XYZ file of C-alpha atoms in Angstrom:
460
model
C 0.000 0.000 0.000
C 1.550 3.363 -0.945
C 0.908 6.049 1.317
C 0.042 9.615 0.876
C 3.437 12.119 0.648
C 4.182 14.845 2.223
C 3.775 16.634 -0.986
C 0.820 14.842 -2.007
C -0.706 15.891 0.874
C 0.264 19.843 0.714
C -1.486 19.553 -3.146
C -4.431 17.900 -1.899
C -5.021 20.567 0.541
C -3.656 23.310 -1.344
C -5.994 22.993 -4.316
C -9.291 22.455 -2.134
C -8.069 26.007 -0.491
C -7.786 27.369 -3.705
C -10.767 26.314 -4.232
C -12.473 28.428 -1.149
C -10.509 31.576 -1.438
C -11.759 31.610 -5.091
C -15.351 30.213 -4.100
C -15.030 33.228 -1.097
C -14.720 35.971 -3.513
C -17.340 35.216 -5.876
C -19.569 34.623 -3.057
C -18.982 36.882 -0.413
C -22.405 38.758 -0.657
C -24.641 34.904 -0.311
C -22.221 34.616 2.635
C -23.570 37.349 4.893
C -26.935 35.103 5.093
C -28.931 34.961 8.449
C -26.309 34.418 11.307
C -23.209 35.279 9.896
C -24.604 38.524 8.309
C -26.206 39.266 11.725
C -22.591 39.038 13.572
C -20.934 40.850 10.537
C -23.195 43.727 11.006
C -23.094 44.094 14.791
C -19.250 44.045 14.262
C -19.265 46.720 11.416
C -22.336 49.087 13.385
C -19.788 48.666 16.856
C -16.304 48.540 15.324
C -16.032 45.696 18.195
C -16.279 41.849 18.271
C -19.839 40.898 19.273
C -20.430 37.788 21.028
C -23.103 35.848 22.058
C -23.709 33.060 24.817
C -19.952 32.778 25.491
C -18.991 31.576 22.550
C -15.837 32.617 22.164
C -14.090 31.181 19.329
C -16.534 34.043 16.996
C -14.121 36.317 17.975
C -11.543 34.617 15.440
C -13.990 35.251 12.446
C -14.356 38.442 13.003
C -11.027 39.668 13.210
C -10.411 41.314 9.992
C -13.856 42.862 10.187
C -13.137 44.129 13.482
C -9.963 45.493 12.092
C -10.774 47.121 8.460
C -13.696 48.839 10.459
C -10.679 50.886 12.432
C -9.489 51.302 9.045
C -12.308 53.090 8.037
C -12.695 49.980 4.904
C -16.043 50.546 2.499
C -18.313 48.153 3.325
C -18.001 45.444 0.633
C -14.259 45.392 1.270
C -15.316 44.525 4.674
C -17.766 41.916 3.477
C -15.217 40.385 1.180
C -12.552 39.783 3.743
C -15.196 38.586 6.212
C -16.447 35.829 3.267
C -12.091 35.061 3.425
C -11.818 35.112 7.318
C -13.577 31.726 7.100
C -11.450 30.092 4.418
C -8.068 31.769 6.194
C -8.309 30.610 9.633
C -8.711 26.702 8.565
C -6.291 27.125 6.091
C -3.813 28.326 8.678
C -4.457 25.898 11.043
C -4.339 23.422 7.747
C -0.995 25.016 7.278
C 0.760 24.915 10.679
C -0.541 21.380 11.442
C 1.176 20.281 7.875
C 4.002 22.586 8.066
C 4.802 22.783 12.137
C 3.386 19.401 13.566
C 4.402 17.289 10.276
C 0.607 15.889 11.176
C -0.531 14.843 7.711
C -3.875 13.403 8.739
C -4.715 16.832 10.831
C -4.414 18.690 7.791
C -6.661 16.533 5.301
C -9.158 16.017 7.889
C -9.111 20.076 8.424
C -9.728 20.145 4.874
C -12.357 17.749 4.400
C -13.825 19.152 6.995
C -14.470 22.432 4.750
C -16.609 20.172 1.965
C -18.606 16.927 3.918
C -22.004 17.275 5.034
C -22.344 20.882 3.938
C -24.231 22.736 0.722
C -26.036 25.474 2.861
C -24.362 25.847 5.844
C -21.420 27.228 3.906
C -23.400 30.888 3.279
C -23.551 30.883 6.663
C -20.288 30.015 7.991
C -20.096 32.189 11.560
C -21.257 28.714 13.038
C -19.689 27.992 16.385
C -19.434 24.056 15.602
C -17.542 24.686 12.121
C -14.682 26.710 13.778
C -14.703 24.941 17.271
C -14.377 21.302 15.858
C -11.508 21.943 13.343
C -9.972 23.904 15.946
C -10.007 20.372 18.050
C -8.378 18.492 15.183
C -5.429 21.404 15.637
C -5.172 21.141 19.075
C -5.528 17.311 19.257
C -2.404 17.701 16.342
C -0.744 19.946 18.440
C -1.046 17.760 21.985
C 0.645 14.893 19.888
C 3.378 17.242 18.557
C 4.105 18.146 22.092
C 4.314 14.201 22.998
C 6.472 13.350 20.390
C 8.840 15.798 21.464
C 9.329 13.958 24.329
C 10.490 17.658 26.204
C 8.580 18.180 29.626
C 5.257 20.275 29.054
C 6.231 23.833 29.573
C 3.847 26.664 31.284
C 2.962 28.170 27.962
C 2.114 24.288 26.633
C -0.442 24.257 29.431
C -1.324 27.722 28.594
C -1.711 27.090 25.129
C -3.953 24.024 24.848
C -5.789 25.341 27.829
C -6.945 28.509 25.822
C -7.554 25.899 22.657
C -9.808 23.622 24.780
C -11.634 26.704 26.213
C -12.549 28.211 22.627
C -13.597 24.827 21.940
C -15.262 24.271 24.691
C -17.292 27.565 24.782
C -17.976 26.944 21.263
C -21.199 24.612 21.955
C -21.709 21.942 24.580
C -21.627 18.734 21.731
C -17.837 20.164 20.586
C -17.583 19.074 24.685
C -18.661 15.874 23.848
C -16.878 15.806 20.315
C -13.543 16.207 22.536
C -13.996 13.523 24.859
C -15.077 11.227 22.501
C -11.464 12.468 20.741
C -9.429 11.876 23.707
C -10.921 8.220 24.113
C -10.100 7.382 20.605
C -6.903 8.446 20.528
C -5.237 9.565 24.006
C -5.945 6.669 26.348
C -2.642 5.844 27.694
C -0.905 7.505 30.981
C 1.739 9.147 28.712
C -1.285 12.029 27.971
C -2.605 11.799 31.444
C -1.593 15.721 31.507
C -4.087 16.395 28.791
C -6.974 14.686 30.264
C -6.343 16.184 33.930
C -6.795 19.604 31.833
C -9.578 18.491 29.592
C -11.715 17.293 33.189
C -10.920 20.667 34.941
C -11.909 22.955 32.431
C -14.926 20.863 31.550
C -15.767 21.772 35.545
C -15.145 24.879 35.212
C -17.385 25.171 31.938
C -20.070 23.523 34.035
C -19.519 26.348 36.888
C -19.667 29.051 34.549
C -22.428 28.086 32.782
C -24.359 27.360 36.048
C -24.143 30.835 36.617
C -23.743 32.480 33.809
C -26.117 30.839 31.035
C -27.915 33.043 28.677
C -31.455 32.961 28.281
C -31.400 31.142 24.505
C -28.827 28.276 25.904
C -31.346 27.989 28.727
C -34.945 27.226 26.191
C -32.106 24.998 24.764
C -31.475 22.979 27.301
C -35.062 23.304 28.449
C -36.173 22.073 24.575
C -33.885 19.130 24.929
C -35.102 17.760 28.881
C -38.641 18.171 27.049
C -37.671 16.658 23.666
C -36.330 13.803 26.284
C -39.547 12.704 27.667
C -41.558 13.764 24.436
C -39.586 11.724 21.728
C -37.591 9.231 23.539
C -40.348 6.214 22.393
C -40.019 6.963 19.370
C -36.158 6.399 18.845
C -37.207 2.462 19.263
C -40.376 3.050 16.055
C -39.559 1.316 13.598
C -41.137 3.390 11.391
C -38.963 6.374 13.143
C -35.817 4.257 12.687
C -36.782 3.675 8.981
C -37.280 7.384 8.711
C -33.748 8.275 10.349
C -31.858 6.024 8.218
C -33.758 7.520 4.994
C -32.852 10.845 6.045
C -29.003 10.106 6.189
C -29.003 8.076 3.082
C -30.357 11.341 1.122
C -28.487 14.349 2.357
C -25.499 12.281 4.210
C -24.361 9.574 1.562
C -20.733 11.101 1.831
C -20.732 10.570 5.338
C -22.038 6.790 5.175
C -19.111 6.161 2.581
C -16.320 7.241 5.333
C -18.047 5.789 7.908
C -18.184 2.468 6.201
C -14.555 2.772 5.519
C -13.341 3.857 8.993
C -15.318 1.502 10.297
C -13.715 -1.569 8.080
C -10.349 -0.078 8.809
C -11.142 -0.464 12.772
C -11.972 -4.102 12.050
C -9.186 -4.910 9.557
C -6.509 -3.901 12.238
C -8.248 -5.457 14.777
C -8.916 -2.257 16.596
C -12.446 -3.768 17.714
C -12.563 -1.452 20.932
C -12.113 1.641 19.198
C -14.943 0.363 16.438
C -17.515 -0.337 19.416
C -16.017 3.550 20.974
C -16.596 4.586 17.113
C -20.064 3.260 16.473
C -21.527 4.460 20.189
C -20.062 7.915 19.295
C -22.056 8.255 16.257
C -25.222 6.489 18.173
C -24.710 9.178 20.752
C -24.691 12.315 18.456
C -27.492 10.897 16.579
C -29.512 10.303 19.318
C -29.329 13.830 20.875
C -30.217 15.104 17.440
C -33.101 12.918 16.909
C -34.608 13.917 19.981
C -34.295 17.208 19.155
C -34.785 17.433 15.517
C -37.068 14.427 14.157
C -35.554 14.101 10.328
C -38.206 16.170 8.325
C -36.560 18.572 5.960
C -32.695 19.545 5.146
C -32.052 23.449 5.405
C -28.842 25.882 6.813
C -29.620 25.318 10.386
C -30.063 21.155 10.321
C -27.080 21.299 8.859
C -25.160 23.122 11.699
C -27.098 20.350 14.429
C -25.576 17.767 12.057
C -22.482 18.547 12.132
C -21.134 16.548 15.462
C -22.121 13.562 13.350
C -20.795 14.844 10.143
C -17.295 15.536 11.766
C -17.135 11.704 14.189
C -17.933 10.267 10.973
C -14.852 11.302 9.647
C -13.147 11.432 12.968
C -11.113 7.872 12.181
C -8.551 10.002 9.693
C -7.176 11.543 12.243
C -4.981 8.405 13.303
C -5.042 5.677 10.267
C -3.029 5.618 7.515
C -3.957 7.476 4.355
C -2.942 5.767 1.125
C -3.316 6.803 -1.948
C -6.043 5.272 -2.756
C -8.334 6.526 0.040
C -6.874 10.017 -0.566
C -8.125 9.964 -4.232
C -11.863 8.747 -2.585
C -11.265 11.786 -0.425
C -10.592 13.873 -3.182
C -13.677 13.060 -5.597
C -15.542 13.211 -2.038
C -14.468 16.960 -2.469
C -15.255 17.583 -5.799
C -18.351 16.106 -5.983
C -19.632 18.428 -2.571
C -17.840 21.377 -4.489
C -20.095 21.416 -7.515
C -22.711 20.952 -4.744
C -21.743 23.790 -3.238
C -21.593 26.333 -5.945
C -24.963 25.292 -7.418
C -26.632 26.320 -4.028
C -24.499 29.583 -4.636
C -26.054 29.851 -7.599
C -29.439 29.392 -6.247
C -28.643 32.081 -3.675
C -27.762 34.392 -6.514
C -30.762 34.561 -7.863
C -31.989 35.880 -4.445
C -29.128 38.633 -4.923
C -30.360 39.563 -8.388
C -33.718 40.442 -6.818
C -32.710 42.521 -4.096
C -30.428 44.403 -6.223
C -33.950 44.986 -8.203
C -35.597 46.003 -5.316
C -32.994 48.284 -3.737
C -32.835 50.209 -7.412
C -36.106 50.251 -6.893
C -36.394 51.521 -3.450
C -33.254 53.896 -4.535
C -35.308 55.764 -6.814
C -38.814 56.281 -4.789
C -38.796 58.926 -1.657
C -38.531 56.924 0.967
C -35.720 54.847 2.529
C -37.580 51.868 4.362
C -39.974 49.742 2.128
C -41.823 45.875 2.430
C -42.421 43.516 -0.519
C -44.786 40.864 -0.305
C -44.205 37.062 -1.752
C -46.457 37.866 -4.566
C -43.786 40.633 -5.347
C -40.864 37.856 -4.654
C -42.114 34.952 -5.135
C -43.091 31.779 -3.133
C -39.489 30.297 -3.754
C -37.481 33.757 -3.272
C -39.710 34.567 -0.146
C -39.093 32.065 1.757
C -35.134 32.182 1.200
C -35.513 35.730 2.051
C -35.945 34.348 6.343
C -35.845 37.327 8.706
C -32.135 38.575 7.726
C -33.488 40.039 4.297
C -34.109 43.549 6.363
C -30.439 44.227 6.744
C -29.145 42.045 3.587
C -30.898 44.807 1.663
C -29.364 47.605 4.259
C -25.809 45.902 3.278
C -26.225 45.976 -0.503
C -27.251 49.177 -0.979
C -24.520 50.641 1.254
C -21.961 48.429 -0.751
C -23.391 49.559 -4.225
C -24.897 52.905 -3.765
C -25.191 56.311 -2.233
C -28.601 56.102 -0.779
C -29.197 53.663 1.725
C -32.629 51.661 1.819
C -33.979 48.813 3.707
C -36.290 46.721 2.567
C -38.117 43.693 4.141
C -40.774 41.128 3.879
C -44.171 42.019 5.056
C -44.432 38.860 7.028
C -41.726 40.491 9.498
C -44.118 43.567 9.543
C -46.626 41.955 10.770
C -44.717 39.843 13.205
C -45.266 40.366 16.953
C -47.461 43.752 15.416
C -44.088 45.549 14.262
C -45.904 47.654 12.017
C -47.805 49.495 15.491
C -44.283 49.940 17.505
C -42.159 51.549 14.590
C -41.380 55.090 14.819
C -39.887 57.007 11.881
C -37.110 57.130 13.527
C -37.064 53.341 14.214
C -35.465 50.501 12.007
C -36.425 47.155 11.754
C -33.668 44.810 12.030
C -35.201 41.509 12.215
C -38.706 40.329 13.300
C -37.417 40.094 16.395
C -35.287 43.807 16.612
C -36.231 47.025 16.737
C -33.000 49.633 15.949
C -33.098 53.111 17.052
C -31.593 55.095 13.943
C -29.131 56.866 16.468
C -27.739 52.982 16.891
C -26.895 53.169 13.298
C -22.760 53.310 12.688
C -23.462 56.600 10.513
C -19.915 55.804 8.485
C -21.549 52.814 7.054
C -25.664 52.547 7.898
C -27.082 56.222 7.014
C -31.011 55.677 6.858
C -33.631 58.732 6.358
C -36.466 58.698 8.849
C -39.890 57.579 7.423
C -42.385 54.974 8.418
C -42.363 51.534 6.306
C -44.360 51.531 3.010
C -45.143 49.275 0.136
C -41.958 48.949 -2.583
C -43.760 47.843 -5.494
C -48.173 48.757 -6.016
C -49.964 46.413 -3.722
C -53.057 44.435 -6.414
């Protein structure tokens, strides 16, 4: 069996890279959907990381934001390098963990990690779970780099992989679970006792902290999962459910059955039976919690983020086994395949784009800077891709591509919670869920006239 180079290995992940940074540019306005364009405008309106919940590890994609606001960048320069943030972290952790720790399996799992399981999730990629679990595969590289140095741990070791586990940690409670799962596979003799003494206390310290200090959306999480618990638990052991479950992988998660089925067959093949029973619970684990939570109905951005715990075990054996050749070319048409994916929901998203930029030329040349379309103006499809971030996607494109700033949203967000009574002229709608005071605007970048909402196009 011939394995995988060095240099093999730095092409593999150099072209899927390529790849992103390309994919990055010509996307960068799809990629400022829901989530991440919520946290890229809170960081542009403050000049300031925002974080939510705890999670930490945000703070890494919105460095260059952060820092081309103090710059005083235009707006789509900002957007741009935020769409690049998230190709330039993992491809500098792909980098040191190739070029620094010599780990070769780090680095393609890194990468692969960038393609499998995802289409949507991809235009919105501030997701905790997508930085915090390739951040583990770094750190996990960089704990064995420190072990095969065979040098005492120093302080700043200890300091180091204690900050890693605590952006992974505070990244969401399954990376916790992701970790330990990790350290079972792979670190289960004394010689990394050091690692799981630190893993354990900061775990307990996570546990404090969040005793004390958990927000009000991780609480109706937890709350949704103790009554998800006792509501769906009988159903896990339906057949019908079961039947259901499996149907739902088969269709959207395919790529993830074909490297489970090999990682599993490489377990068995070297006789590593314990770590197949470790690897087949893990994945029975993560299911589980997700099942309870989210009975398989339809695929969409957010049921991608939930899968992703089982996405990234799946894959979770290439950390450790040798890669050959062979298996690295699987991996590779893996990539491509997801790729093509992956720019063909782009291009569904850009037909999205193409209508706002209609609308906001639209809204640009009425009196008037706030406005509300209806789906018979968008369109059953387009309308219900719009979700409640289209108020300030239309804000950000007209800001990027014109002088006069407009906002324009869906009448369904109008209506929500009886918006349309609480706005002021002076008030912006955010989200459904938001009102802005204009004097909260960032006047270098957000510079809306005062008005009350009113119909964009002649209501039939």
């Amino acid at each position: 069996m011939q394995t995988v180079s060095l240099k093999n290995t730095a092409y593999f992940c150099g072209i899927a890279f390529g790849f992103l940074i390309l994919f990055a540019f010509v996307f960068y306005f799809e990629r400022l959907n829901s989530d991440a364009g919520y946290y890229f405008f809170y960081a542009v309106n403050s000049q300031n990381f925002h974080v939510e919940h705890g999670r930490l590890v945000l703070i890494l994609a919105e460095t260059l934001v952060v820092i081309g606001t103090w710059l005083h960048l235009p707006l789509k320069v900002l957007a741009i390098l935020y769409s690049l943030t998230h190709v330039l972290f993992f491809g500098a952790l792909t980098w040191v963990s190739l070029s620094k720790f010599k780990h070769q399996n780090a680095a393609i799992l890194i990468t692969l990690l960038q393609f499998i399981g995802l289409r949507y999730s991809v235009f919105t990629p501030q997701f905790e779970l997508y930085y915090g679990l390739s951040m583990l595969v770094f750190t996990l590289a960089y704990i064995q780099f420190l072990q095969e140095k065979k040098t005492t741990w120093k302080l700043v070791n200890y300091g180091l992989v204690a900050l890693l586990f605590t952006l992974i940690f505070t990244s969401h409670p399954m990376a916790i679970y992701c970790t330990f799962v990790a350290l079972l596979l792979f670190f289960y003799d004394k010689s990394y006792r050091h690692t799981w003494i630190l893993a354990i206390a900061l775990l307990l310290l996570y546990i404090v902290w969040k005793k004390f200090a958990v927000s009000d959306y991780e609480k109706s999480k937890f709350n949704g999962f103790s009554n998800a618990l006792s509501l769906n638990l009988n159903n896990i052991f339906n057949s019908s459910f079961i039947f259901k479950c499996i149907r739902f992988l088969f269709t959207y998660y395919w790529d993830c059955f074909i490297i489970f089925i090999l990682g599993l067959t490489t377990f068995l093949l070297h006789r590593k039976y314990k770590k197949a029973i470790l690897y087949l619970l893990a994945i029975k684990g993560a299911l589980l919690i997700i099942w309870l939570m989210f009975p398989p109905d339809t695929m969409g951005r957010y049921i991608e983020q939930v899968y992703f715990p089982f996405v990234f075990l799946t894959c979770l054996w290439l950390f450790e086994e040798v890669i050959s050749l062979r298996l690295l070319g699987v991996l590779a048409t893996l990539i491509i395949y997801k790729s093509i994916a992956i720019t063909n929901a782009g291009k569904e998203l850009q037909k999205r784009s193409e209508q706002m930029a209609y609308f906001v030329s639209k809204a640009q040349s009425k009196t008037g800077a706030k406005f509300f379309v209806t789906e018979k103006d968008m369109g059953a499809d387009l309308y219900a891709k719009g979700n409640w971030s289209y108020g300030f996607e239309t804000l950000f494109y007209a800001s990027m591509n014109a002088q006069k700033n407009v906002s324009i949203t869906k009448d369904e967000d109008l209506q929500y919670n009886a918006n349309f009574k609480k706005l002021k002229p002076s008030d912006f709608l955010y989200r459904p869920f938001e009102i802005m005071q204009y004097q909260q605007l960032n006047k270098r970048y957000f510079n809306l006239d005062t008005g009350l909402y009113q119909p964009l196009l002649e209501i039939k």
